[in-house]
Coordinates of C-alpha atoms in Angstrom, one line a residue:
M1 CA -36.5 7.0 -36.7
E2 CA -35.9 10.9 -35.0
K3 CA -32.6 11.1 -33.4
K4 CA -33.9 14.1 -30.3
Q5 CA -31.7 15.8 -27.8
F6 CA -31.6 15.0 -24.3
Q7 CA -33.7 18.1 -22.4
A8 CA -31.5 18.4 -19.6
E9 CA -29.3 21.3 -20.7
S10 CA -26.3 20.7 -22.2
T11 CA -23.3 18.5 -24.0
R12 CA -21.7 19.5 -21.0
L13 CA -23.7 18.9 -18.1
L14 CA -23.5 14.9 -19.2
D15 CA -19.3 15.3 -20.1
M16 CA -19.5 16.7 -16.5
M17 CA -22.0 13.6 -15.1
I18 CA -18.9 10.9 -17.3
N19 CA -16.0 13.1 -16.0
S20 CA -16.4 14.7 -12.7
I21 CA -18.6 12.9 -10.7
Y22 CA -17.5 9.7 -10.7
T23 CA -14.1 9.1 -9.0
Q24 CA -13.7 5.3 -10.0
K25 CA -15.0 3.6 -13.9
E26 CA -15.9 0.2 -12.1
I27 CA -18.3 2.0 -10.9
F28 CA -21.0 2.1 -13.6
L29 CA -21.6 -1.9 -13.7
R30 CA -21.9 -1.1 -9.5
E31 CA -24.9 2.1 -10.5
L32 CA -26.2 -0.6 -13.6
I33 CA -27.2 -3.6 -10.9
S34 CA -28.4 -0.6 -8.6
N35 CA -30.6 -0.2 -11.0
A36 CA -31.7 -3.2 -12.1
S37 CA -32.9 -4.3 -8.1
D38 CA -34.4 -1.3 -8.1
A39 CA -36.7 -2.7 -11.3
I40 CA -37.6 -5.6 -9.5
D41 CA -38.7 -3.5 -6.5
K42 CA -41.1 -1.7 -8.5
I43 CA -42.8 -5.5 -9.2
Y44 CA -42.2 -6.2 -5.4
Y45 CA -44.5 -3.3 -4.4
K46 CA -47.2 -3.2 -6.9
A47 CA -47.8 -6.9 -6.1
L48 CA -48.8 -5.2 -1.8
T49 CA -51.5 -3.0 -3.9
D50 CA -52.6 -5.3 -7.3
E51 CA -54.4 -8.7 -6.6
S52 CA -53.5 -10.0 -9.8
L53 CA -50.0 -9.3 -9.2
V54 CA -48.1 -12.3 -7.8
F55 CA -44.6 -11.5 -6.4
D56 CA -42.4 -14.8 -6.9
K57 CA -39.5 -13.6 -5.7
E58 CA -37.7 -17.1 -7.4
K59 CA -38.3 -15.6 -11.4
Y60 CA -36.8 -11.8 -10.8
F61 CA -33.3 -11.9 -11.1
I62 CA -30.4 -10.0 -13.1
K63 CA -27.9 -11.1 -16.0
V64 CA -25.0 -9.7 -17.6
S65 CA -22.9 -11.3 -19.9
V66 CA -20.1 -10.5 -22.5
D67 CA -19.4 -11.0 -26.3
K68 CA -15.5 -10.3 -25.8
E69 CA -15.8 -10.3 -29.9
N70 CA -18.4 -7.9 -30.5
R71 CA -16.7 -5.6 -27.5
T72 CA -19.8 -6.0 -25.5
L73 CA -21.6 -5.4 -22.0
T74 CA -25.2 -6.6 -21.0
I75 CA -26.6 -6.0 -17.8
R76 CA -30.4 -7.7 -18.0
D77 CA -32.8 -7.7 -15.3
T78 CA -36.6 -9.5 -15.1
G79 CA -38.1 -6.3 -14.0
I80 CA -40.7 -3.7 -14.4
G81 CA -39.6 -2.1 -17.4
M82 CA -40.2 1.2 -19.5
T83 CA -42.8 2.2 -21.7
K84 CA -41.9 4.5 -24.2
D85 CA -42.5 7.3 -23.1
E86 CA -40.8 6.3 -19.5
L87 CA -37.9 6.0 -21.9
E88 CA -38.3 9.3 -23.0
N89 CA -38.4 10.7 -19.2
H90 CA -36.0 8.2 -17.3
L91 CA -33.6 8.1 -19.7
G92 CA -34.0 11.5 -22.2
V93 CA -33.7 14.2 -19.5
I94 CA -30.5 13.5 -17.1
A95 CA -31.4 13.8 -13.0
K96 CA -34.8 12.9 -13.0
S97 CA -35.3 9.3 -11.3
G98 CA -37.4 7.3 -11.8
S99 CA -36.9 5.9 -8.2
L100 CA -36.8 8.6 -6.2
S101 CA -40.4 10.0 -7.8
F102 CA -41.7 5.7 -7.1
K103 CA -40.4 6.0 -3.6
K104 CA -41.8 9.8 -2.8
E105 CA -45.4 7.3 -4.3
N106 CA -45.1 4.5 -2.1
E107 CA -43.5 5.8 1.6
S108 CA -45.9 4.5 3.2
K109 CA -46.2 0.5 2.2
D110 CA -43.9 -1.8 3.7
G111 CA -41.6 -3.6 2.2
Y112 CA -38.4 -3.4 -0.3
N113 CA -36.2 0.2 -0.6
I114 CA -35.4 1.5 -3.2
I115 CA -31.8 2.1 -4.1
G116 CA -31.9 4.7 -7.1
Q117 CA -32.4 8.4 -5.8
F118 CA -30.8 10.0 -8.0
G119 CA -31.5 9.7 -12.3
V120 CA -28.1 9.8 -13.0
G121 CA -26.2 6.4 -12.0
F122 CA -26.7 5.1 -15.6
Y123 CA -25.2 7.8 -17.5
S124 CA -21.9 6.6 -15.1
A125 CA -22.1 4.1 -18.5
F126 CA -20.5 6.5 -21.0
M127 CA -17.1 6.4 -19.1
V128 CA -17.3 3.0 -20.0
A129 CA -19.3 2.9 -24.1
D130 CA -18.9 4.5 -26.9
V131 CA -22.7 3.4 -27.7
V132 CA -25.5 2.4 -24.7
T133 CA -28.4 0.6 -25.8
V134 CA -31.8 -0.4 -23.9
I135 CA -34.4 -2.9 -25.0
S136 CA -36.9 -2.8 -22.3
K137 CA -40.7 -3.8 -21.9
A138 CA -43.0 -2.7 -19.5
L139 CA -45.5 -5.2 -17.1
G140 CA -48.8 -4.8 -18.7
S141 CA -47.3 -3.5 -22.2
D142 CA -47.6 -5.8 -24.9
S143 CA -45.2 -3.4 -27.3
A144 CA -41.5 -3.1 -26.9
Y145 CA -38.9 -0.4 -27.1
K146 CA -35.5 0.4 -28.2
W147 CA -33.7 2.9 -26.5
E148 CA -30.0 4.3 -28.5
S149 CA -27.1 7.1 -27.4
S150 CA -23.7 7.3 -28.3
G151 CA -22.9 9.8 -25.5
A152 CA -23.8 13.6 -25.1
D153 CA -25.2 13.8 -29.2
G154 CA -28.4 13.3 -28.6
Y155 CA -30.8 9.8 -28.2
T156 CA -33.3 7.8 -30.3
I157 CA -36.2 6.1 -29.4
E158 CA -37.9 2.8 -32.4
P159 CA -39.7 0.2 -31.5
W160 CA -38.2 -2.8 -31.3
E161 CA -38.5 -6.9 -30.3
S162 CA -39.0 -8.4 -27.0
D163 CA -40.1 -11.8 -25.5
F164 CA -39.5 -11.0 -21.9
V165 CA -41.1 -8.3 -19.5
G166 CA -38.0 -6.2 -17.9
T167 CA -34.5 -4.2 -19.5
E168 CA -31.6 -4.8 -21.2
I169 CA -28.6 -2.4 -21.5
T170 CA -25.6 -3.4 -23.8
L171 CA -22.2 -1.3 -23.6
K172 CA -20.9 -1.5 -26.3
I173 CA -17.0 -0.8 -24.4
K174 CA -14.5 1.9 -25.7
E175 CA -11.2 1.1 -27.3
N176 CA -8.1 0.6 -25.3
A177 CA -6.5 4.4 -25.1
E178 CA -3.1 5.4 -24.2
E179 CA -3.8 5.7 -20.6
E180 CA -6.4 3.5 -19.8
S181 CA -8.1 -0.5 -20.4
Y182 CA -10.8 -1.1 -21.0
D183 CA -10.3 -4.5 -22.1
E184 CA -11.0 -5.3 -18.2
Y185 CA -14.9 -4.9 -18.5
L186 CA -15.2 -7.5 -20.4
E187 CA -13.0 -10.1 -19.0
E188 CA -14.7 -12.5 -16.2
Y189 CA -12.8 -12.4 -13.7
R190 CA -13.0 -8.9 -13.1
L191 CA -16.1 -8.0 -13.4
K192 CA -16.5 -10.5 -10.5
A193 CA -14.7 -8.7 -8.3
I194 CA -16.6 -5.5 -8.8
I195 CA -19.9 -7.5 -8.7
R196 CA -18.8 -8.7 -5.0
K197 CA -17.9 -5.6 -4.2
Y198 CA -19.9 -3.3 -4.5
S199 CA -23.1 -5.5 -4.7
D200 CA -22.9 -8.6 -2.7
F201 CA -25.5 -8.5 -1.3
I202 CA -28.7 -6.9 -3.8
R203 CA -31.3 -9.0 -2.2
Y204 CA -31.7 -10.9 -5.9
P205 CA -29.1 -13.1 -7.8
I206 CA -27.0 -12.2 -10.3
K207 CA -26.0 -14.6 -13.2
M208 CA -23.7 -15.2 -15.4
D209 CA -22.4 -17.2 -17.4
V210 CA -19.1 -18.8 -15.9
V211 CA -16.0 -21.1 -17.4
Q212 CA -15.9 -24.2 -15.7
Q213 CA -13.3 -27.0 -16.3
R214 CA -14.3 -30.7 -16.2
P215 CA -11.4 -33.8 -17.2
V216 CA -12.5 -35.1 -19.9
E217 CA -14.2 -38.7 -19.1
G218 CA -12.3 -41.5 -20.2
S219 CA -9.2 -39.2 -19.5
E220 CA -7.2 -38.5 -16.1
N221 CA -5.2 -35.7 -17.6
E222 CA -8.2 -34.1 -20.7
F223 CA -10.0 -30.8 -19.1
E224 CA -12.3 -29.3 -21.6
E225 CA -14.1 -26.4 -20.7
Y226 CA -17.7 -25.8 -20.7
V227 CA -19.8 -22.6 -19.7
E228 CA -21.8 -22.5 -16.2
E229 CA -24.6 -20.2 -15.2
Q230 CA -23.9 -19.2 -11.4
N231 CA -25.0 -16.3 -9.4
V232 CA -22.5 -14.4 -8.5
N233 CA -23.5 -12.8 -5.3
S234 CA -23.9 -13.9 -1.8
M235 CA -27.7 -12.2 -1.8
V236 CA -28.3 -12.8 2.1
P237 CA -25.6 -10.0 3.6
I238 CA -24.7 -11.7 7.5
W239 CA -25.6 -8.7 8.5
R240 CA -29.4 -8.7 8.2
K241 CA -29.5 -12.6 9.4
N242 CA -30.6 -13.1 13.5
K243 CA -27.7 -13.1 15.9
N244 CA -28.8 -16.0 16.9
E245 CA -28.4 -18.2 13.4
L246 CA -24.8 -16.7 13.3
T247 CA -21.5 -18.7 15.0
D248 CA -18.2 -17.3 15.5
E249 CA -17.1 -19.0 13.0
D250 CA -19.1 -16.9 10.4
Y251 CA -18.4 -13.5 12.1
E252 CA -14.6 -14.9 11.7
Q253 CA -15.6 -15.8 8.3
F254 CA -16.7 -12.5 7.1
Y255 CA -13.9 -11.2 8.5
T256 CA -11.9 -13.0 6.1
S257 CA -13.6 -12.6 3.4
K258 CA -13.8 -9.0 3.6
H259 CA -10.0 -8.7 4.1
Y260 CA -10.3 -6.7 7.5
G261 CA -7.5 -8.4 8.8
F262 CA -4.5 -11.9 8.4
D263 CA -5.6 -12.0 12.0
K264 CA -8.7 -13.1 13.9
P265 CA -11.2 -11.2 15.1
L266 CA -10.8 -11.0 19.2
K267 CA -14.3 -9.1 19.4
H268 CA -17.3 -9.1 17.0
I269 CA -20.0 -6.4 17.5
H270 CA -23.1 -7.1 15.5
I271 CA -25.8 -3.7 16.3
S272 CA -29.9 -3.7 15.2
A273 CA -30.6 -0.1 15.7
D274 CA -34.2 0.4 15.3
G275 CA -33.9 4.0 16.9
A276 CA -33.5 7.4 16.1
A277 CA -31.0 6.5 13.7
V278 CA -31.7 3.1 11.3
Y279 CA -28.7 1.0 10.5
Q280 CA -27.7 -2.6 11.7
A281 CA -23.2 -3.5 11.4
I282 CA -20.7 -6.3 12.5
L283 CA -17.5 -4.0 14.1
Y284 CA -14.5 -5.8 14.6
I285 CA -12.0 -5.4 17.2
P286 CA -8.6 -7.0 16.0
E287 CA -5.7 -9.0 17.4
N288 CA -3.2 -7.3 16.0
I289 CA -2.3 -4.2 15.3
P290 CA -2.2 -3.2 10.9
F291 CA 1.9 -3.4 10.5
D292 CA 1.1 0.7 9.0
Y293 CA -1.0 2.1 11.9
Y294 CA 0.9 4.4 13.1
S295 CA 2.2 5.6 9.0
K296 CA 0.1 7.6 6.8
E297 CA -0.8 5.0 4.8
F298 CA -3.5 4.1 6.6
E299 CA -7.0 5.1 6.6
K300 CA -9.4 4.3 9.5
G301 CA -12.4 4.3 8.6
L302 CA -16.0 1.4 8.3
E303 CA -16.7 0.1 5.2
L304 CA -20.5 2.1 4.0
Y305 CA -23.6 -0.1 2.6
A306 CA -27.3 2.1 1.1
N307 CA -29.8 -1.0 1.4
G308 CA -27.4 -3.4 0.9
V309 CA -25.1 -1.6 -1.6
L310 CA -21.4 -0.7 -0.9
I311 CA -21.0 3.4 -0.8
M312 CA -17.7 3.9 0.5
N313 CA -14.3 1.5 1.1
K314 CA -13.5 3.2 3.5
C315 CA -15.8 5.9 6.1
A316 CA -13.7 7.9 8.5
D317 CA -16.6 9.9 9.7
L318 CA -18.3 6.8 11.3
L319 CA -14.6 6.5 14.1
P320 CA -13.1 8.8 16.1
D321 CA -9.7 8.1 15.6
Y322 CA -8.7 6.9 19.1
F323 CA -11.5 3.8 17.9
S324 CA -9.9 4.3 14.7
F325 CA -8.5 0.5 14.5
V326 CA -12.1 -1.4 15.1
K327 CA -13.2 -2.9 11.1
G328 CA -16.3 -3.4 10.0
M329 CA -19.1 -2.5 8.4
V330 CA -22.5 -0.3 8.2
D331 CA -26.2 -0.4 6.4
S332 CA -28.2 2.3 6.9
E333 CA -31.4 2.8 4.9
S334 CA -32.0 6.2 6.2
L335 CA -28.8 8.1 4.5
S336 CA -28.7 11.2 2.0
L337 CA -26.5 10.2 -0.2
N338 CA -24.9 13.0 -3.1
I339 CA -25.7 12.7 -6.0
S340 CA -22.9 10.4 -7.6
R341 CA -23.8 7.4 -4.0
E342 CA -19.7 8.1 -3.5
M343 CA -19.8 10.7 -1.1
L344 CA -21.9 11.3 2.0
Q345 CA -23.2 14.8 3.5
H346 CA -22.5 15.2 6.8
D347 CA -26.4 14.8 8.2
R348 CA -28.3 14.3 11.7
Q349 CA -28.2 10.5 10.5
L350 CA -23.8 10.1 10.6
K351 CA -23.3 11.5 13.2
L352 CA -26.4 9.4 15.4
I353 CA -24.3 6.3 13.8
A354 CA -20.8 7.3 14.8
K355 CA -22.0 8.5 18.4
N356 CA -24.0 5.2 18.6
I357 CA -21.3 3.4 17.4
T358 CA -18.4 4.8 19.5
S359 CA -20.5 3.5 22.5
K360 CA -21.7 0.3 21.7
I361 CA -17.1 -0.1 21.1
K362 CA -17.0 1.4 24.4
S363 CA -19.1 -0.9 26.0
Q364 CA -17.8 -4.3 24.6
L365 CA -14.3 -3.2 25.9
Q366 CA -15.5 -2.6 29.6
S367 CA -17.4 -6.2 29.0
M368 CA -14.3 -7.8 27.8
L369 CA -12.4 -6.1 30.6
K370 CA -14.3 -7.4 33.4
N371 CA -15.1 -9.9 32.3
E372 CA -12.3 -12.1 29.6
R373 CA -9.4 -9.7 30.9
E374 CA -7.0 -11.9 30.3
K375 CA -8.7 -11.1 26.2
Y376 CA -8.4 -7.3 26.8
E377 CA -4.7 -7.4 27.9
Q378 CA -4.8 -9.3 25.3
F379 CA -6.2 -5.8 22.5
Y380 CA -4.4 -3.1 25.7
K381 CA -0.9 -4.5 24.6
A382 CA -2.5 -4.0 21.0
F383 CA -4.3 -0.5 20.5
G384 CA -3.8 0.4 23.9
R385 CA -1.3 3.6 23.1
Q386 CA -4.1 4.5 20.9
L387 CA -6.6 4.9 23.6
K388 CA -3.6 6.9 25.5
F389 CA -3.1 9.4 22.4
G390 CA -7.8 9.9 22.4
I391 CA -7.0 10.9 25.6
Y392 CA -4.1 13.9 24.5
S393 CA -6.0 15.1 21.6
D394 CA -7.7 17.6 21.3
F395 CA -7.3 18.5 24.8
G396 CA -8.6 15.6 27.0
T397 CA -12.2 16.2 25.6
H398 CA -12.5 12.5 24.8
K399 CA -10.7 11.2 28.3
D400 CA -14.2 10.9 30.3
V401 CA -15.0 8.2 27.3
L402 CA -11.0 6.7 27.5
Q403 CA -9.6 7.2 31.3
D404 CA -11.3 3.9 33.1
L405 CA -10.5 2.4 29.7
I406 CA -5.9 2.3 29.9
M407 CA -4.3 0.9 32.3
F408 CA -0.3 0.6 34.2
Y409 CA 2.0 -1.4 35.5
S410 CA 1.7 -1.5 38.9
S411 CA 4.3 -2.5 40.9
K412 CA 1.9 -3.8 43.8
D413 CA 0.6 -6.0 41.0
K414 CA 3.7 -6.4 38.7
A415 CA 0.7 -6.7 36.2
L416 CA -1.4 -4.3 34.9
V417 CA -3.9 -2.1 36.5
T418 CA -6.6 0.5 35.4
L419 CA -7.2 3.4 37.2
D420 CA -10.3 2.5 39.3
E421 CA -8.5 -0.7 40.7
Y422 CA -5.8 1.7 41.6
V423 CA -7.2 4.1 43.5
S424 CA -9.8 1.6 45.2
R425 CA -7.0 0.4 47.4
M426 CA -5.9 3.5 48.1
P427 CA -4.4 3.7 51.9
E428 CA -6.4 6.7 53.4
D429 CA -3.9 8.4 54.1
Q430 CA -2.5 8.8 50.1
K431 CA -3.1 11.6 48.6
Y432 CA -1.8 11.0 45.4
I433 CA -1.8 8.5 42.6
Y434 CA 1.8 7.9 42.3
Y435 CA 3.6 7.1 39.1
A436 CA 7.3 7.5 37.7
S437 CA 8.4 7.1 34.4
G438 CA 11.0 5.5 32.6
E439 CA 12.2 3.1 28.8
S440 CA 11.0 0.0 31.3
I441 CA 9.8 -1.9 34.1
E442 CA 13.5 -2.7 34.6
R443 CA 14.1 0.9 34.8
I444 CA 12.1 2.2 36.5
D445 CA 12.7 -0.1 39.7
K446 CA 16.2 0.9 40.0
L447 CA 14.9 4.0 40.3
P448 CA 16.1 6.1 43.3
Q449 CA 13.1 8.6 43.2
T450 CA 11.1 5.2 44.1
E451 CA 12.4 5.1 47.6
L452 CA 10.2 6.9 49.5
V453 CA 6.9 5.9 48.2
A454 CA 7.0 2.3 47.7
D455 CA 8.6 2.6 52.1
K456 CA 5.6 4.0 52.6
G457 CA 4.0 1.1 50.8
Y458 CA 2.0 3.3 48.0
E459 CA 2.1 1.7 45.0
I460 CA 3.2 2.8 42.3
L461 CA 2.6 3.3 38.5
Y462 CA 5.1 2.4 36.0
F463 CA 4.8 5.1 32.6
T464 CA 7.2 3.6 29.8
E465 CA 5.4 5.0 26.7
D466 CA 6.2 8.5 25.7
I467 CA 2.9 9.3 25.7
D468 CA 2.0 8.7 29.2
E469 CA 2.0 11.3 31.1
F470 CA 1.2 13.8 28.5
A471 CA -2.5 11.6 28.7
I472 CA -2.1 11.3 32.4
K473 CA -1.8 15.5 32.3
M474 CA -4.9 16.2 29.9
I475 CA -7.0 13.9 32.5
M476 CA -4.9 15.8 35.4
N477 CA -6.9 13.5 38.5
Y478 CA -9.6 10.8 38.7
K479 CA -11.6 10.7 41.5
E480 CA -10.5 13.2 43.3
K481 CA -7.0 12.2 43.3
E482 CA -4.4 14.1 41.5
F483 CA -0.8 12.2 39.9
R484 CA 1.8 12.8 41.3
S485 CA 5.3 12.1 39.9
V486 CA 7.9 10.0 42.3
S487 CA 10.5 13.1 40.8
S488 CA 8.0 15.3 41.7
S489 CA 8.9 18.1 44.3
D490 CA 6.5 17.4 46.5
L491 CA 5.3 13.7 47.0
G492 CA 2.6 14.7 49.5
I493 CA 4.3 12.6 51.8
E494 CA 3.6 14.1 56.0
A495 CA 6.9 14.5 57.9
D496 CA 8.3 12.4 59.8
E497 CA 12.3 12.2 62.1
S498 CA 14.5 11.8 59.2
D499 CA 12.5 14.7 57.6
K500 CA 13.8 16.9 60.1
E501 CA 16.7 16.0 60.4
A502 CA 16.9 16.8 56.7
D503 CA 16.0 20.6 56.8
A504 CA 18.4 20.7 59.5
E505 CA 20.8 20.1 57.5
T506 CA 19.7 22.1 54.9
E507 CA 19.9 25.3 56.4
E508 CA 23.6 24.2 58.9
S509 CA 24.9 23.4 55.3
K510 CA 23.1 25.6 52.5
E511 CA 26.8 27.2 52.4
L512 CA 27.3 24.3 51.0
F513 CA 24.7 23.0 48.6
A514 CA 25.2 27.2 46.8
Y515 CA 28.8 26.5 46.7
M516 CA 27.7 23.3 44.4
A517 CA 24.4 24.7 42.7
D518 CA 26.9 27.0 41.8
Q519 CA 28.7 25.0 40.6
L520 CA 25.9 23.4 38.6
A521 CA 24.1 27.2 36.9
G522 CA 22.1 26.5 34.9
K523 CA 21.7 23.2 35.2
V524 CA 20.1 22.8 37.9
T525 CA 17.8 25.3 40.3
K526 CA 19.4 24.3 42.8
V527 CA 21.1 21.4 45.5
K528 CA 19.2 20.0 48.9
A529 CA 18.9 17.2 51.6
S530 CA 17.1 14.8 50.1
K531 CA 14.0 13.3 51.7
R532 CA 13.0 10.3 49.8
L533 CA 16.4 8.8 49.0
K534 CA 17.0 5.4 51.3
S535 CA 20.0 4.1 49.8
H536 CA 21.3 5.9 46.6
P537 CA 24.6 8.2 46.8
V538 CA 21.9 11.2 44.7
C539 CA 19.2 11.4 41.9
L540 CA 17.6 14.2 40.0
S541 CA 13.9 15.8 41.2
T542 CA 11.6 18.6 39.2
E543 CA 9.8 21.4 39.9
G544 CA 7.1 22.5 38.2
E545 CA 4.9 21.1 34.8
V546 CA 7.6 19.8 32.7
T547 CA 9.2 15.9 33.8
I548 CA 12.6 14.7 33.1
E549 CA 11.0 12.2 31.3
M550 CA 8.9 14.3 29.2
E551 CA 11.4 16.4 28.2
K552 CA 13.8 14.4 26.8
I553 CA 10.2 13.5 24.8
L554 CA 9.7 16.6 23.9
N555 CA 13.9 16.9 22.5
A556 CA 13.5 14.7 20.7
M557 CA 11.2 15.3 18.3
P558 CA 11.6 17.3 15.3
N559 CA 11.9 21.3 14.8
N560 CA 11.1 20.8 17.9
P561 CA 12.1 23.4 20.4
S562 CA 14.7 22.8 23.6
V563 CA 12.9 22.3 26.3
K564 CA 14.3 22.1 30.3
A565 CA 13.1 20.8 33.2
D566 CA 13.7 22.8 36.6
K567 CA 15.7 20.0 37.5
V568 CA 16.9 19.6 41.2
L569 CA 19.8 18.0 42.6
E570 CA 19.4 15.6 46.1
I571 CA 22.0 15.1 47.4
N572 CA 21.9 11.4 50.7
L573 CA 21.8 12.9 54.0
H574 CA 23.1 9.1 55.4
H575 CA 25.1 7.6 52.6
S576 CA 28.3 8.0 53.1
V577 CA 29.1 10.5 50.0
F578 CA 27.6 13.4 52.1
Q579 CA 30.6 13.8 54.2
S580 CA 32.8 13.3 51.8
L581 CA 31.7 16.4 50.5
K582 CA 31.4 18.3 53.9
D583 CA 35.3 17.5 54.2
A584 CA 35.7 19.2 50.8
F585 CA 34.0 21.9 51.2
A586 CA 36.7 22.4 54.7
N587 CA 39.3 21.2 53.4
D588 CA 39.6 21.4 49.4
K589 CA 36.9 23.3 47.3
E590 CA 39.1 22.1 43.3
K591 CA 37.7 18.2 45.0
L592 CA 34.6 19.6 46.2
S593 CA 33.9 20.8 42.8
L594 CA 34.6 17.5 40.8
Y595 CA 32.9 16.1 43.2
T596 CA 29.4 18.0 42.1
N597 CA 30.0 16.7 38.5
L598 CA 30.6 13.4 39.3
L599 CA 27.3 13.5 41.4
Y600 CA 25.3 15.3 38.4
S601 CA 27.3 13.2 35.5
Q602 CA 25.8 10.3 38.2
A603 CA 22.2 11.8 38.5
L604 CA 22.2 12.5 34.6
L605 CA 23.0 8.5 34.1
I606 CA 20.5 7.0 36.0
E607 CA 17.8 9.4 34.4
G608 CA 18.8 7.6 30.4
L609 CA 19.3 11.8 29.7
P610 CA 23.2 12.3 27.5
L611 CA 26.3 13.3 29.6
Q612 CA 27.3 17.0 27.9
D613 CA 31.0 15.9 28.4
P614 CA 31.8 12.2 28.7
V615 CA 35.3 12.9 28.4
E616 CA 34.8 15.5 31.0
F617 CA 33.0 12.3 33.0
T618 CA 35.5 9.2 32.4
N619 CA 38.6 12.3 33.2
D620 CA 37.0 12.7 36.5
I621 CA 37.5 9.0 36.9
C622 CA 40.5 8.6 36.5
K623 CA 41.1 12.2 38.4
I624 CA 39.8 10.1 41.5
M625 CA 41.5 7.3 41.1
V626 CA 44.6 8.5 41.1

């Protein structure tokens, strides 16, 4: 028996493959099972053109066996097997793939796809084994051969005896090391878990001898163990079944079995695409937001399969960030895999699939919004914030995708409404889409700035989340209607008699307002008569792009430079306070200063802004009471 050296380059290459290409040692079992599946597929392909061959799927399987005492793990298949030359060429030359060459030869035939494309998968066995032994008998051959290797030092091939056509790979599992336990690859439960994780949808049965318990005959309390051969994999993935055969319960069961969430999905999307991008997918819109959704620990992405074999647990490239709440999987036959089958090359197919998936998700959400309003609002309360983040991010690049999906509380409906619903019922004379910002609906309801807009009968959208105004700034306008805060200096409302009176009073009282503005220098840009107040004595409005709510949010961020909105203090001419101001201006400037500070503090409190000096404020109140 002659010892032979690997023909592919060097010891270093094999060492690199074993220790660098695969990030998880458990992957070895996926690779060996995929190769076994390929070997059975090859018989199927041959049966398509060889009339003497009849492919009876019931006769083909993969068997995984454990011998704890001898520390061996065996993977046997009933596939096409290998001749001596094929053992030499496929296992003696690192990175030469028999599956790839076979696939190229049979590309024009209909049938099963070959999973394996690279010749390194077999060598992943050396991550967990000291010795790898392969016994194989090729279809149509009377002879069997044994290939054996301890790694980079080479391999041997010798004649052997075998009663069946196919291949048997036996791994001599390594002894435990200080930082690595190899015993787990001899444990039944661990092997079953790995198979179900990566190879559950291999199209042939993966069999194991499973230890079971049963009551001892004639006894109620005694049990005995026995061994039963079981199929470990489910074989037929749900996404390859006809949609008409599946029920909502089937989809929910798959959601639960894949541990996508502890909730029930609100909706599922089953895709079978045969166009430019060939793939199948099942996507879920969850009911509840994950507890870690807005933390750095949360990972977005869909499970990615290639011909039923799990390639990635979380393929982030398949989902845009704004739809990162979507769970599910994608299976494609036409993706370009890299050498380890763990990562994806960024190719055209992946981008096409991602684009198609994004479109399908949006369509499903629009359908929910139109036909299942209550269910959509349930979804929106959980994930609407993420949609608004999507509008704001990337400088508004995705606003056209998302703007029809967002909703806000309405002053008219006292419920969530879409932008389209708002605009469709705007009066002809209404120039802007009006909104008011605050910490809660209750706080906004009491804002003095809403009085004029509400008095005109115009609907107001309530912005209660920190992202709302920033998202709207990115949209800028919707159906040619600009957004305008009720606190804006220009509300775009036609002047009436009271407005003209305010202009006249501002001119008449310009010295009073100039004195008050001087008292509040650095705090407000000006003091003026208000055209928006009806019953409240005072309020703050803003000039420029930064509103008061934006100021609060930006200043609350860590390491953020101080941001100030250009505030204007507005005084209600029809309130008795204004007469007190005029009297004080004429007779008691000290009292006017006191009134000015109190009104400014009052306006800050209404807006939910902090007082610079609460003690001074309380002292000022006491001065009035004396």
